[in-house]
Amino acid sequence: MPGSHLTPLPLTAARLADAVFDRIGTAIVDGTLAAGDRIRDAEIADQLGVSRMPVREALQRLERLGLVEMAPSRFTRVTEVTPELARASFEHFGYQVSLAARMSVPRMDEAARRKTLGMIDELVTLIDDPEPFYEAAGRFFHHLAEHTRNPVFLTAIREGWLALRRNLRGTHPMWGTDAEIAQHFAELREAVRAGDGDAAERTMRRRHSLGE
């Protein structure tokens, strides 16, 4: 882990293993721990001020998500994001956000609908700025997910979102032209205004090149 350092966790953390998982996962997503970096559980435990047990548990969860690879008694390191992985992640994200739109749009109250329209308008202004666009797209996805009012859906996407964020950060598969993206968001805006979940889902599927 050359040059990387994690600040200690507060002693009041309610679920230490979850806190360690969030801290290491965030470090991978933001590049503090870069692809190929070796992760040593003793070193991480010392930096965070915890025992090695929650670090090992966190690393096992991160391995299941594909963010780290582990070879027993040899190494634990951050995985690479290949173009194939980025494309697969974008496809998966497309299906999830389309489903979230289908469920959430008919269930929104007026305040949530206004907020959704504002978030769509924000996305349109960021079309030419990929990094902020992806950050705003993530916030938009979580907004839609919250308004599905479906706890099973929320649980399913919560942990996997960490891997999607890392896999899509700095990569823009199936990006499309500015005009195509703006048109998709214009169509989505009308679907949200009308409370039409079917139209919202169809638009998001087209946006992610998934067809009807």
JSON list of C-alpha atoms in Angstrom, two decimals, residues 8 15 30 42 47 49 71 75 104 109 133 153 155 172 200:
[
{"chain": "A", "resi": 8, "resn": "PRO", "atom": "CA", "xyz": [-8.34, 5.60, 12.81]},
{"chain": "A", "resi": 15, "resn": "ARG", "atom": "CA", "xyz": [-20.66, -2.30, 14.06]},
{"chain": "A", "resi": 30, "resn": "ASP", "atom": "CA", "xyz": [-11.71, 6.93, -4.34]},
{"chain": "A", "resi": 42, "resn": "ALA", "atom": "CA", "xyz": [-2.06, -6.07, 10.22]},
{"chain": "A", "resi": 47, "resn": "GLN", "atom": "CA", "xyz": [-3.99, 2.36, 10.97]},
{"chain": "A", "resi": 49, "resn": "GLY", "atom": "CA", "xyz": [-6.94, 1.21, 15.59]},
{"chain": "A", "resi": 71, "resn": "ALA", "atom": "CA", "xyz": [-4.23, -15.73, -2.36]},
{"chain": "A", "resi": 75, "resn": "PHE", "atom": "CA", "xyz": [-1.17, -11.63, -0.98]},
{"chain": "A", "resi": 104, "resn": "SER", "atom": "CA", "xyz": [-40.50, 4.50, -7.75]},
{"chain": "A", "resi": 109, "resn": "ASP", "atom": "CA", "xyz": [-45.56, 12.12, -3.65]},
{"chain": "A", "resi": 133, "resn": "PHE", "atom": "CA", "xyz": [-22.12, 13.34, -14.03]},
{"chain": "A", "resi": 153, "resn": "PHE", "atom": "CA", "xyz": [-34.66, -3.98, -3.41]},
{"chain": "A", "resi": 155, "resn": "THR", "atom": "CA", "xyz": [-30.98, -4.39, 0.66]},
{"chain": "A", "resi": 172, "resn": "HIS", "atom": "CA", "xyz": [-17.76, 5.67, -19.66]},
{"chain": "A", "resi": 200, "resn": "ALA", "atom": "CA", "xyz": [-39.72, 5.74, -17.11]}
]
